[in-house]
Amino acid sequence: MSTVTIPRKIFGGTEDVVVVSRREYENLLRTRARTKGEVPMTASVKRALARARKNMKAGTMLSIADVKRQLASRN
């Protein structure tokens, strides 16, 4: 196994350094390119999420079968 010396001034001395193979680094870059970052929630989405959680806690949510049944009866 080879030993590599990295001067402290290169990475600031206070940050952690991680060494990975080129293949792992390229895989990381490909994975990162495929995934999208988090999207901040708007106020209306936050309210809708809070309402959905409240309904779920109260047990007033419909199952998928109930939704399908209701949609089928409308046609």
mmCIF file with all atom_site columns, N, CA and C in Angstrom:
data_model
loop_
_atom_site.group_PDB
_atom_site.id
_atom_site.type_symbol
_atom_site.label_atom_id
_atom_site.label_alt_id
_atom_site.label_comp_id
_atom_site.label_asym_id
_atom_site.label_entity_id
_atom_site.label_seq_id
_atom_site.pdbx_PDB_ins_code
_atom_site.Cartn_x
_atom_site.Cartn_y
_atom_site.Cartn_z
_atom_site.occupancy
_atom_site.B_iso_or_equiv
_atom_site.pdbx_formal_charge
_atom_site.auth_seq_id
_atom_site.auth_comp_id
_atom_site.auth_asym_id
_atom_site.auth_atom_id
_atom_site.pdbx_PDB_model_num
ATOM 1   N N  . MET A 1 1  ? 0.846   -1.170 0.000   1.00 0.00 ? 1  MET A N  1
ATOM 2   C CA . MET A 1 1  ? 0.000   0.000  0.000   1.00 0.00 ? 1  MET A CA 1
ATOM 3   C C  . MET A 1 1  ? 0.887   1.227  0.000   1.00 0.00 ? 1  MET A C  1
ATOM 4   N N  . SER A 1 2  ? 0.510   2.203  -0.811  1.00 0.00 ? 2  SER A N  1
ATOM 5   C CA . SER A 1 2  ? 1.286   3.434  -0.914  1.00 0.00 ? 2  SER A CA 1
ATOM 6   C C  . SER A 1 2  ? 0.879   4.412  0.172   1.00 0.00 ? 2  SER A C  1
ATOM 7   N N  . THR A 1 3  ? 1.828   5.247  0.555   1.00 0.00 ? 3  THR A N  1
ATOM 8   C CA . THR A 1 3  ? 1.562   6.300  1.525   1.00 0.00 ? 3  THR A CA 1
ATOM 9   C C  . THR A 1 3  ? 1.595   7.634  0.807   1.00 0.00 ? 3  THR A C  1
ATOM 10  N N  . VAL A 1 4  ? 0.587   8.462  1.086   1.00 0.00 ? 4  VAL A N  1
ATOM 11  C CA . VAL A 1 4  ? 0.500   9.780  0.464   1.00 0.00 ? 4  VAL A CA 1
ATOM 12  C C  . VAL A 1 4  ? 0.532   10.813 1.570   1.00 0.00 ? 4  VAL A C  1
ATOM 13  N N  . THR A 1 5  ? 1.367   11.828 1.411   1.00 0.00 ? 5  THR A N  1
ATOM 14  C CA . THR A 1 5  ? 1.433   12.920 2.374   1.00 0.00 ? 5  THR A CA 1
ATOM 15  C C  . THR A 1 5  ? 0.752   14.137 1.765   1.00 0.00 ? 5  THR A C  1
ATOM 16  N N  . ILE A 1 6  ? -0.222  14.680 2.502   1.00 0.00 ? 6  ILE A N  1
ATOM 17  C CA . ILE A 1 6  ? -0.950  15.863 2.033   1.00 0.00 ? 6  ILE A CA 1
ATOM 18  C C  . ILE A 1 6  ? -0.644  17.000 2.988   1.00 0.00 ? 6  ILE A C  1
ATOM 19  N N  . PRO A 1 7  ? -0.057  18.078 2.492   1.00 0.00 ? 7  PRO A N  1
ATOM 20  C CA . PRO A 1 7  ? 0.251   19.213 3.371   1.00 0.00 ? 7  PRO A CA 1
ATOM 21  C C  . PRO A 1 7  ? -1.030  19.821 3.954   1.00 0.00 ? 7  PRO A C  1
ATOM 22  N N  . ARG A 1 8  ? -0.959  20.258 5.197   1.00 0.00 ? 8  ARG A N  1
ATOM 23  C CA . ARG A 1 8  ? -2.121  20.838 5.869   1.00 0.00 ? 8  ARG A CA 1
ATOM 24  C C  . ARG A 1 8  ? -2.643  22.083 5.169   1.00 0.00 ? 8  ARG A C  1
ATOM 25  N N  . LYS A 1 9  ? -1.773  22.848 4.531   1.00 0.00 ? 9  LYS A N  1
ATOM 26  C CA . LYS A 1 9  ? -2.223  24.093 3.902   1.00 0.00 ? 9  LYS A CA 1
ATOM 27  C C  . LYS A 1 9  ? -3.146  23.833 2.715   1.00 0.00 ? 9  LYS A C  1
ATOM 28  N N  . ILE A 1 10 ? -3.119  22.651 2.141   1.00 0.00 ? 10 ILE A N  1
ATOM 29  C CA . ILE A 1 10 ? -3.989  22.338 1.004   1.00 0.00 ? 10 ILE A CA 1
ATOM 30  C C  . ILE A 1 10 ? -5.446  22.238 1.441   1.00 0.00 ? 10 ILE A C  1
ATOM 31  N N  . PHE A 1 11 ? -5.707  21.594 2.577   1.00 0.00 ? 11 PHE A N  1
ATOM 32  C CA . PHE A 1 11 ? -7.092  21.414 3.002   1.00 0.00 ? 11 PHE A CA 1
ATOM 33  C C  . PHE A 1 11 ? -7.436  22.218 4.246   1.00 0.00 ? 11 PHE A C  1
ATOM 34  N N  . GLY A 1 12 ? -6.632  23.155 4.624   1.00 0.00 ? 12 GLY A N  1
ATOM 35  C CA . GLY A 1 12 ? -6.957  24.061 5.717   1.00 0.00 ? 12 GLY A CA 1
ATOM 36  C C  . GLY A 1 12 ? -6.616  23.547 7.096   1.00 0.00 ? 12 GLY A C  1
ATOM 37  N N  . GLY A 1 13 ? -6.284  22.300 7.230   1.00 0.00 ? 13 GLY A N  1
ATOM 38  C CA . GLY A 1 13 ? -5.885  21.773 8.522   1.00 0.00 ? 13 GLY A CA 1
ATOM 39  C C  . GLY A 1 13 ? -7.033  21.454 9.466   1.00 0.00 ? 13 GLY A C  1
ATOM 40  N N  . THR A 1 14 ? -8.182  22.105 9.312   1.00 0.00 ? 14 THR A N  1
ATOM 41  C CA . THR A 1 14 ? -9.295  21.861 10.229  1.00 0.00 ? 14 THR A CA 1
ATOM 42  C C  . THR A 1 14 ? -10.360 20.970 9.613   1.00 0.00 ? 14 THR A C  1
ATOM 43  N N  . GLU A 1 15 ? -10.331 20.780 8.305   1.00 0.00 ? 15 GLU A N  1
ATOM 44  C CA . GLU A 1 15 ? -11.335 19.968 7.633   1.00 0.00 ? 15 GLU A CA 1
ATOM 45  C C  . GLU A 1 15 ? -10.875 18.518 7.545   1.00 0.00 ? 15 GLU A C  1
ATOM 46  N N  . ASP A 1 16 ? -11.855 17.607 7.410   1.00 0.00 ? 16 ASP A N  1
ATOM 47  C CA . ASP A 1 16 ? -11.538 16.199 7.230   1.00 0.00 ? 16 ASP A CA 1
ATOM 48  C C  . ASP A 1 16 ? -11.168 15.947 5.777   1.00 0.00 ? 16 ASP A C  1
ATOM 49  N N  . VAL A 1 17 ? -10.340 14.970 5.570   1.00 0.00 ? 17 VAL A N  1
ATOM 50  C CA . VAL A 1 17 ? -9.943  14.581 4.224   1.00 0.00 ? 17 VAL A CA 1
ATOM 51  C C  . VAL A 1 17 ? -10.364 13.137 4.024   1.00 0.00 ? 17 VAL A C  1
ATOM 52  N N  . VAL A 1 18 ? -10.959 12.866 2.860   1.00 0.00 ? 18 VAL A N  1
ATOM 53  C CA . VAL A 1 18 ? -11.387 11.516 2.528   1.00 0.00 ? 18 VAL A CA 1
ATOM 54  C C  . VAL A 1 18 ? -10.716 11.131 1.221   1.00 0.00 ? 18 VAL A C  1
ATOM 55  N N  . VAL A 1 19 ? -10.125 9.960  1.199   1.00 0.00 ? 19 VAL A N  1
ATOM 56  C CA . VAL A 1 19 ? -9.461  9.476  -0.003  1.00 0.00 ? 19 VAL A CA 1
ATOM 57  C C  . VAL A 1 19 ? -10.260 8.289  -0.518  1.00 0.00 ? 19 VAL A C  1
ATOM 58  N N  . VAL A 1 20 ? -10.680 8.382  -1.781  1.00 0.00 ? 20 VAL A N  1
ATOM 59  C CA . VAL A 1 20 ? -11.420 7.289  -2.415  1.00 0.00 ? 20 VAL A CA 1
ATOM 60  C C  . VAL A 1 20 ? -10.800 7.017  -3.773  1.00 0.00 ? 20 VAL A C  1
ATOM 61  N N  . SER A 1 21 ? -11.090 5.852  -4.294  1.00 0.00 ? 21 SER A N  1
ATOM 62  C CA . SER A 1 21 ? -10.562 5.504  -5.613  1.00 0.00 ? 21 SER A CA 1
ATOM 63  C C  . SER A 1 21 ? -11.266 6.335  -6.684  1.00 0.00 ? 21 SER A C  1
ATOM 64  N N  . ARG A 1 22 ? -10.631 6.432  -7.827  1.00 0.00 ? 22 ARG A N  1
ATOM 65  C CA . ARG A 1 22 ? -11.216 7.197  -8.938  1.00 0.00 ? 22 ARG A CA 1
ATOM 66  C C  . ARG A 1 22 ? -12.569 6.607  -9.331  1.00 0.00 ? 22 ARG A C  1
ATOM 67  N N  . ARG A 1 23 ? -12.678 5.279  -9.349  1.00 0.00 ? 23 ARG A N  1
ATOM 68  C CA . ARG A 1 23 ? -13.934 4.625  -9.720  1.00 0.00 ? 23 ARG A CA 1
ATOM 69  C C  . ARG A 1 23 ? -15.054 5.018  -8.761  1.00 0.00 ? 23 ARG A C  1
ATOM 70  N N  . GLU A 1 24 ? -14.773 4.992  -7.462  1.00 0.00 ? 24 GLU A N  1
ATOM 71  C CA . GLU A 1 24 ? -15.786 5.381  -6.477  1.00 0.00 ? 24 GLU A CA 1
ATOM 72  C C  . GLU A 1 24 ? -16.167 6.849  -6.628  1.00 0.00 ? 24 GLU A C  1
ATOM 73  N N  . TYR A 1 25 ? -15.184 7.697  -6.887  1.00 0.00 ? 25 TYR A N  1
ATOM 74  C CA . TYR A 1 25 ? -15.453 9.124  -7.072  1.00 0.00 ? 25 TYR A CA 1
ATOM 75  C C  . TYR A 1 25 ? -16.327 9.358  -8.303  1.00 0.00 ? 25 TYR A C  1
ATOM 76  N N  . GLU A 1 26 ? -16.036 8.669  -9.398  1.00 0.00 ? 26 GLU A N  1
ATOM 77  C CA . GLU A 1 26 ? -16.840 8.816  -10.611 1.00 0.00 ? 26 GLU A CA 1
ATOM 78  C C  . GLU A 1 26 ? -18.256 8.297  -10.393 1.00 0.00 ? 26 GLU A C  1
ATOM 79  N N  . ASN A 1 27 ? -18.396 7.196  -9.649  1.00 0.00 ? 27 ASN A N  1
ATOM 80  C CA . ASN A 1 27 ? -19.733 6.694  -9.313  1.00 0.00 ? 27 ASN A CA 1
ATOM 81  C C  . ASN A 1 27 ? -20.502 7.720  -8.489  1.00 0.00 ? 27 ASN A C  1
ATOM 82  N N  . LEU A 1 28 ? -19.819 8.349  -7.553  1.00 0.00 ? 28 LEU A N  1
ATOM 83  C CA . LEU A 1 28 ? -20.451 9.380  -6.733  1.00 0.00 ? 28 LEU A CA 1
ATOM 84  C C  . LEU A 1 28 ? -20.930 10.539 -7.601  1.00 0.00 ? 28 LEU A C  1
ATOM 85  N N  . LEU A 1 29 ? -20.108 10.976 -8.535  1.00 0.00 ? 29 LEU A N  1
ATOM 86  C CA . LEU A 1 29 ? -20.496 12.072 -9.423  1.00 0.00 ? 29 LEU A CA 1
ATOM 87  C C  . LEU A 1 29 ? -21.691 11.692 -10.295 1.00 0.00 ? 29 LEU A C  1
ATOM 88  N N  . ARG A 1 30 ? -21.696 10.452 -10.808 1.00 0.00 ? 30 ARG A N  1
ATOM 89  C CA . ARG A 1 30 ? -22.832 10.009 -11.627 1.00 0.00 ? 30 ARG A CA 1
ATOM 90  C C  . ARG A 1 30 ? -24.108 9.954  -10.801 1.00 0.00 ? 30 ARG A C  1
ATOM 91  N N  . THR A 1 31 ? -24.013 9.430  -9.589  1.00 0.00 ? 31 THR A N  1
ATOM 92  C CA . THR A 1 31 ? -25.178 9.346  -8.712  1.00 0.00 ? 31 THR A CA 1
ATOM 93  C C  . THR A 1 31 ? -25.684 10.735 -8.363  1.00 0.00 ? 31 THR A C  1
ATOM 94  N N  . ARG A 1 32 ? -24.779 11.625 -8.084  1.00 0.00 ? 32 ARG A N  1
ATOM 95  C CA . ARG A 1 32 ? -25.153 12.996 -7.726  1.00 0.00 ? 32 ARG A CA 1
ATOM 96  C C  . ARG A 1 32 ? -25.838 13.698 -8.896  1.00 0.00 ? 32 ARG A C  1
ATOM 97  N N  . ALA A 1 33 ? -25.384 13.419 -10.108 1.00 0.00 ? 33 ALA A N  1
ATOM 98  C CA . ALA A 1 33 ? -25.977 14.049 -11.285 1.00 0.00 ? 33 ALA A CA 1
ATOM 99  C C  . ALA A 1 33 ? -27.400 13.548 -11.521 1.00 0.00 ? 33 ALA A C  1
ATOM 100 N N  . ARG A 1 34 ? -27.668 12.293 -11.150 1.00 0.00 ? 34 ARG A N  1
ATOM 101 C CA . ARG A 1 34 ? -29.002 11.723 -11.359 1.00 0.00 ? 34 ARG A CA 1
ATOM 102 C C  . ARG A 1 34 ? -30.014 12.183 -10.327 1.00 0.00 ? 34 ARG A C  1
ATOM 103 N N  . THR A 1 35 ? -29.555 12.466 -9.123  1.00 0.00 ? 35 THR A N  1
ATOM 104 C CA . THR A 1 35 ? -30.485 12.845 -8.069  1.00 0.00 ? 35 THR A CA 1
ATOM 105 C C  . THR A 1 35 ? -30.690 14.345 -8.064  1.00 0.00 ? 35 THR A C  1
ATOM 106 N N  . LYS A 1 36 ? -31.873 14.730 -7.696  1.00 0.00 ? 36 LYS A N  1
ATOM 107 C CA . LYS A 1 36 ? -32.180 16.152 -7.613  1.00 0.00 ? 36 LYS A CA 1
ATOM 108 C C  . LYS A 1 36 ? -32.118 16.566 -6.155  1.00 0.00 ? 36 LYS A C  1
ATOM 109 N N  . GLY A 1 37 ? -31.815 17.803 -5.931  1.00 0.00 ? 37 GLY A N  1
ATOM 110 C CA . GLY A 1 37 ? -31.749 18.319 -4.572  1.00 0.00 ? 37 GLY A CA 1
ATOM 111 C C  . GLY A 1 37 ? -33.133 18.466 -3.963  1.00 0.00 ? 37 GLY A C  1
ATOM 112 N N  . GLU A 1 38 ? -33.163 18.762 -2.706  1.00 0.00 ? 38 GLU A N  1
ATOM 113 C CA . GLU A 1 38 ? -34.436 18.972 -2.030  1.00 0.00 ? 38 GLU A CA 1
ATOM 114 C C  . GLU A 1 38 ? -35.060 20.273 -2.507  1.00 0.00 ? 38 GLU A C  1
ATOM 115 N N  . VAL A 1 39 ? -36.366 20.253 -2.611  1.00 0.00 ? 39 VAL A N  1
ATOM 116 C CA . VAL A 1 39 ? -37.094 21.446 -3.015  1.00 0.00 ? 39 VAL A CA 1
ATOM 117 C C  . VAL A 1 39 ? -37.753 22.025 -1.774  1.00 0.00 ? 39 VAL A C  1
ATOM 118 N N  . PRO A 1 40 ? -37.521 23.293 -1.477  1.00 0.00 ? 40 PRO A N  1
ATOM 119 C CA . PRO A 1 40 ? -38.142 23.879 -0.290  1.00 0.00 ? 40 PRO A CA 1
ATOM 120 C C  . PRO A 1 40 ? -39.664 23.915 -0.432  1.00 0.00 ? 40 PRO A C  1
ATOM 121 N N  . MET A 1 41 ? -40.357 23.637 0.664   1.00 0.00 ? 41 MET A N  1
ATOM 122 C CA . MET A 1 41 ? -41.813 23.631 0.645   1.00 0.00 ? 41 MET A CA 1
ATOM 123 C C  . MET A 1 41 ? -42.358 25.047 0.744   1.00 0.00 ? 41 MET A C  1
ATOM 124 N N  . THR A 1 42 ? -43.407 25.298 -0.001  1.00 0.00 ? 42 THR A N  1
ATOM 125 C CA . THR A 1 42 ? -44.089 26.581 0.099   1.00 0.00 ? 42 THR A CA 1
ATOM 126 C C  . THR A 1 42 ? -45.012 26.547 1.310   1.00 0.00 ? 42 THR A C  1
ATOM 127 N N  . ALA A 1 43 ? -45.542 27.689 1.686   1.00 0.00 ? 43 ALA A N  1
ATOM 128 C CA . ALA A 1 43 ? -46.438 27.764 2.844   1.00 0.00 ? 43 ALA A CA 1
ATOM 129 C C  . ALA A 1 43 ? -47.690 26.925 2.617   1.00 0.00 ? 43 ALA A C  1
ATOM 130 N N  . SER A 1 44 ? -48.228 26.934 1.399   1.00 0.00 ? 44 SER A N  1
ATOM 131 C CA . SER A 1 44 ? -49.445 26.162 1.127   1.00 0.00 ? 44 SER A CA 1
ATOM 132 C C  . SER A 1 44 ? -49.179 24.659 1.207   1.00 0.00 ? 44 SER A C  1
ATOM 133 N N  . VAL A 1 45 ? -48.008 24.227 0.765   1.00 0.00 ? 45 VAL A N  1
ATOM 134 C CA . VAL A 1 45 ? -47.657 22.807 0.851   1.00 0.00 ? 45 VAL A CA 1
ATOM 135 C C  . VAL A 1 45 ? -47.474 22.401 2.308   1.00 0.00 ? 45 VAL A C  1
ATOM 136 N N  . LYS A 1 46 ? -46.872 23.272 3.111   1.00 0.00 ? 46 LYS A N  1
ATOM 137 C CA . LYS A 1 46 ? -46.707 22.981 4.534   1.00 0.00 ? 46 LYS A CA 1
ATOM 138 C C  . LYS A 1 46 ? -48.058 22.844 5.218   1.00 0.00 ? 46 LYS A C  1
ATOM 139 N N  . ARG A 1 47 ? -49.008 23.731 4.870   1.00 0.00 ? 47 ARG A N  1
ATOM 140 C CA . ARG A 1 47 ? -50.352 23.645 5.453   1.00 0.00 ? 47 ARG A CA 1
ATOM 141 C C  . ARG A 1 47 ? -51.040 22.354 5.030   1.00 0.00 ? 47 ARG A C  1
ATOM 142 N N  . ALA A 1 48 ? -50.910 21.990 3.754   1.00 0.00 ? 48 ALA A N  1
ATOM 143 C CA . ALA A 1 48 ? -51.521 20.759 3.260   1.00 0.00 ? 48 ALA A CA 1
ATOM 144 C C  . ALA A 1 48 ? -50.921 19.541 3.952   1.00 0.00 ? 48 ALA A C  1
ATOM 145 N N  . LEU A 1 49 ? -49.622 19.550 4.173   1.00 0.00 ? 49 LEU A N  1
ATOM 146 C CA . LEU A 1 49 ? -48.965 18.445 4.867   1.00 0.00 ? 49 LEU A CA 1
ATOM 147 C C  . LEU A 1 49 ? -49.441 18.355 6.307   1.00 0.00 ? 49 LEU A C  1
ATOM 148 N N  . ALA A 1 50 ? -49.557 19.491 6.983   1.00 0.00 ? 50 ALA A N  1
ATOM 149 C CA . ALA A 1 50 ? -50.049 19.503 8.364   1.00 0.00 ? 50 ALA A CA 1
ATOM 150 C C  . ALA A 1 50 ? -51.479 18.977 8.422   1.00 0.00 ? 50 ALA A C  1
ATOM 151 N N  . ARG A 1 51 ? -52.321 19.382 7.457   1.00 0.00 ? 51 ARG A N  1
ATOM 152 C CA . ARG A 1 51 ? -53.710 18.919 7.409   1.00 0.00 ? 51 ARG A CA 1
ATOM 153 C C  . ARG A 1 51 ? -53.761 17.411 7.160   1.00 0.00 ? 51 ARG A C  1
ATOM 154 N N  . ALA A 1 52 ? -52.913 16.909 6.261   1.00 0.00 ? 52 ALA A N  1
ATOM 155 C CA . ALA A 1 52 ? -52.874 15.474 5.967   1.00 0.00 ? 52 ALA A CA 1
ATOM 156 C C  . ALA A 1 52 ? -52.424 14.679 7.184   1.00 0.00 ? 52 ALA A C  1
ATOM 157 N N  . ARG A 1 53 ? -51.422 15.187 7.901   1.00 0.00 ? 53 ARG A N  1
ATOM 158 C CA . ARG A 1 53 ? -50.966 14.494 9.115   1.00 0.00 ? 53 ARG A CA 1
ATOM 159 C C  . ARG A 1 53 ? -52.054 14.480 10.179  1.00 0.00 ? 53 ARG A C  1
ATOM 160 N N  . LYS A 1 54 ? -52.773 15.594 10.300  1.00 0.00 ? 54 LYS A N  1
ATOM 161 C CA . LYS A 1 54 ? -53.874 15.674 11.271  1.00 0.00 ? 54 LYS A CA 1
ATOM 162 C C  . LYS A 1 54 ? -54.970 14.675 10.905  1.00 0.00 ? 54 LYS A C  1
ATOM 163 N N  . ASN A 1 55 ? -55.328 14.605 9.625   1.00 0.00 ? 55 ASN A N  1
ATOM 164 C CA . ASN A 1 55 ? -56.343 13.651 9.173   1.00 0.00 ? 55 ASN A CA 1
ATOM 165 C C  . ASN A 1 55 ? -55.893 12.217 9.391   1.00 0.00 ? 55 ASN A C  1
ATOM 166 N N  . MET A 1 56 ? -54.622 11.947 9.138   1.00 0.00 ? 56 MET A N  1
ATOM 167 C CA . MET A 1 56 ? -54.109 10.595 9.331   1.00 0.00 ? 56 MET A CA 1
ATOM 168 C C  . MET A 1 56 ? -54.163 10.207 10.802  1.00 0.00 ? 56 MET A C  1
ATOM 169 N N  . LYS A 1 57 ? -53.795 11.133 11.669  1.00 0.00 ? 57 LYS A N  1
ATOM 170 C CA . LYS A 1 57 ? -53.823 10.866 13.104  1.00 0.00 ? 57 LYS A CA 1
ATOM 171 C C  . LYS A 1 57 ? -55.249 10.636 13.582  1.00 0.00 ? 57 LYS A C  1
ATOM 172 N N  . ALA A 1 58 ? -56.204 11.385 13.013  1.00 0.00 ? 58 ALA A N  1
ATOM 173 C CA . ALA A 1 58 ? -57.606 11.247 13.402  1.00 0.00 ? 58 ALA A CA 1
ATOM 174 C C  . ALA A 1 58 ? -58.262 10.029 12.762  1.00 0.00 ? 58 ALA A C  1
ATOM 175 N N  . GLY A 1 59 ? -57.596 9.428  11.788  1.00 0.00 ? 59 GLY A N  1
ATOM 176 C CA . GLY A 1 59 ? -58.142 8.246  11.134  1.00 0.00 ? 59 GLY A CA 1
ATOM 177 C C  . GLY A 1 59 ? -59.163 8.569  10.059  1.00 0.00 ? 59 GLY A C  1
ATOM 178 N N  . THR A 1 60 ? -59.150 9.778  9.543   1.00 0.00 ? 60 THR A N  1
ATOM 179 C CA . THR A 1 60 ? -60.130 10.172 8.529   1.00 0.00 ? 60 THR A CA 1
ATOM 180 C C  . THR A 1 60 ? -59.582 10.074 7.112   1.00 0.00 ? 60 THR A C  1
ATOM 181 N N  . MET A 1 61 ? -58.487 9.388  6.929   1.00 0.00 ? 61 MET A N  1
ATOM 182 C CA . MET A 1 61 ? -57.912 9.218  5.594   1.00 0.00 ? 61 MET A CA 1
ATOM 183 C C  . MET A 1 61 ? -58.638 8.080  4.884   1.00 0.00 ? 61 MET A C  1
ATOM 184 N N  . LEU A 1 62 ? -58.734 8.178  3.571   1.00 0.00 ? 62 LEU A N  1
ATOM 185 C CA . LEU A 1 62 ? -59.335 7.121  2.771   1.00 0.00 ? 62 LEU A CA 1
ATOM 186 C C  . LEU A 1 62 ? -58.253 6.156  2.304   1.00 0.00 ? 62 LEU A C  1
ATOM 187 N N  . SER A 1 63 ? -58.614 4.885  2.232   1.00 0.00 ? 63 SER A N  1
ATOM 188 C CA . SER A 1 63 ? -57.674 3.914  1.685   1.00 0.00 ? 63 SER A CA 1
ATOM 189 C C  . SER A 1 63 ? -57.698 4.023  0.165   1.00 0.00 ? 63 SER A C  1
ATOM 190 N N  . ILE A 1 64 ? -56.736 3.430  -0.472  1.00 0.00 ? 64 ILE A N  1
ATOM 191 C CA . ILE A 1 64 ? -56.683 3.465  -1.933  1.00 0.00 ? 64 ILE A CA 1
ATOM 192 C C  . ILE A 1 64 ? -57.908 2.772  -2.516  1.00 0.00 ? 64 ILE A C  1
ATOM 193 N N  . ALA A 1 65 ? -58.323 1.679  -1.893  1.00 0.00 ? 65 ALA A N  1
ATOM 194 C CA . ALA A 1 65 ? -59.510 0.963  -2.369  1.00 0.00 ? 65 ALA A CA 1
ATOM 195 C C  . ALA A 1 65 ? -60.745 1.856  -2.287  1.00 0.00 ? 65 ALA A C  1
ATOM 196 N N  . ASP A 1 66 ? -60.882 2.630  -1.205  1.00 0.00 ? 66 ASP A N  1
ATOM 197 C CA . ASP A 1 66 ? -62.020 3.543  -1.069  1.00 0.00 ? 66 ASP A CA 1
ATOM 198 C C  . ASP A 1 66 ? -61.996 4.623  -2.143  1.00 0.00 ? 66 ASP A C  1
ATOM 199 N N  . VAL A 1 67 ? -60.833 5.157  -2.416  1.00 0.00 ? 67 VAL A N  1
ATOM 200 C CA . VAL A 1 67 ? -60.705 6.193  -3.448  1.00 0.00 ? 67 VAL A CA 1
ATOM 201 C C  . VAL A 1 67 ? -61.086 5.618  -4.805  1.00 0.00 ? 67 VAL A C  1
ATOM 202 N N  . LYS A 1 68 ? -60.589 4.425  -5.119  1.00 0.00 ? 68 LYS A N  1
ATOM 203 C CA . LYS A 1 68 ? -60.927 3.789  -6.393  1.00 0.00 ? 68 LYS A CA 1
ATOM 204 C C  . LYS A 1 68 ? -62.426 3.552  -6.501  1.00 0.00 ? 68 LYS A C  1
ATOM 205 N N  . ARG A 1 69 ? -63.034 3.090  -5.411  1.00 0.00 ? 69 ARG A N  1
ATOM 206 C CA . ARG A 1 69 ? -64.465 2.825  -5.394  1.00 0.00 ? 69 ARG A CA 1
ATOM 207 C C  . ARG A 1 69 ? -65.257 4.110  -5.633  1.00 0.00 ? 69 ARG A C  1
ATOM 208 N N  . GLN A 1 70 ? -64.867 5.190  -4.972  1.00 0.00 ? 70 GLN A N  1
ATOM 209 C CA . GLN A 1 70 ? -65.564 6.464  -5.140  1.00 0.00 ? 70 GLN A CA 1
ATOM 210 C C  . GLN A 1 70 ? -65.395 7.006  -6.556  1.00 0.00 ? 70 GLN A C  1
ATOM 211 N N  . LEU A 1 71 ? -64.202 6.891  -7.108  1.00 0.00 ? 71 LEU A N  1
ATOM 212 C CA . LEU A 1 71 ? -63.978 7.363  -8.469  1.00 0.00 ? 71 LEU A CA 1
ATOM 213 C C  . LEU A 1 71 ? -64.752 6.527  -9.483  1.00 0.00 ? 71 LEU A C  1
ATOM 214 N N  . ALA A 1 72 ? -64.837 5.229  -9.254  1.00 0.00 ? 72 ALA A N  1
ATOM 215 C CA . ALA A 1 72 ? -65.566 4.351  -10.171 1.00 0.00 ? 72 ALA A CA 1
ATOM 216 C C  . ALA A 1 72 ? -67.061 4.639  -10.127 1.00 0.00 ? 72 ALA A C  1
ATOM 217 N N  . SER A 1 73 ? -67.581 5.005  -8.967  1.00 0.00 ? 73 SER A N  1
ATOM 218 C CA . SER A 1 73 ? -69.019 5.264  -8.849  1.00 0.00 ? 73 SER A CA 1
ATOM 219 C C  . SER A 1 73 ? -69.416 6.581  -9.506  1.00 0.00 ? 73 SER A C  1
ATOM 220 N N  . ARG A 1 74 ? -68.483 7.477  -9.744  1.00 0.00 ? 74 ARG A N  1
ATOM 221 C CA . ARG A 1 74 ? -68.778 8.766  -10.379 1.00 0.00 ? 74 ARG A CA 1
ATOM 222 C C  . ARG A 1 74 ? -68.970 8.622  -11.880 1.00 0.00 ? 74 ARG A C  1
ATOM 223 N N  . ASN A 1 75 ? -68.411 7.588  -12.460 1.00 0.00 ? 75 ASN A N  1
ATOM 224 C CA . ASN A 1 75 ? -68.498 7.421  -13.926 1.00 0.00 ? 75 ASN A CA 1
ATOM 225 C C  . ASN A 1 75 ? -69.754 6.745  -14.330 1.00 0.00 ? 75 ASN A C  1
#
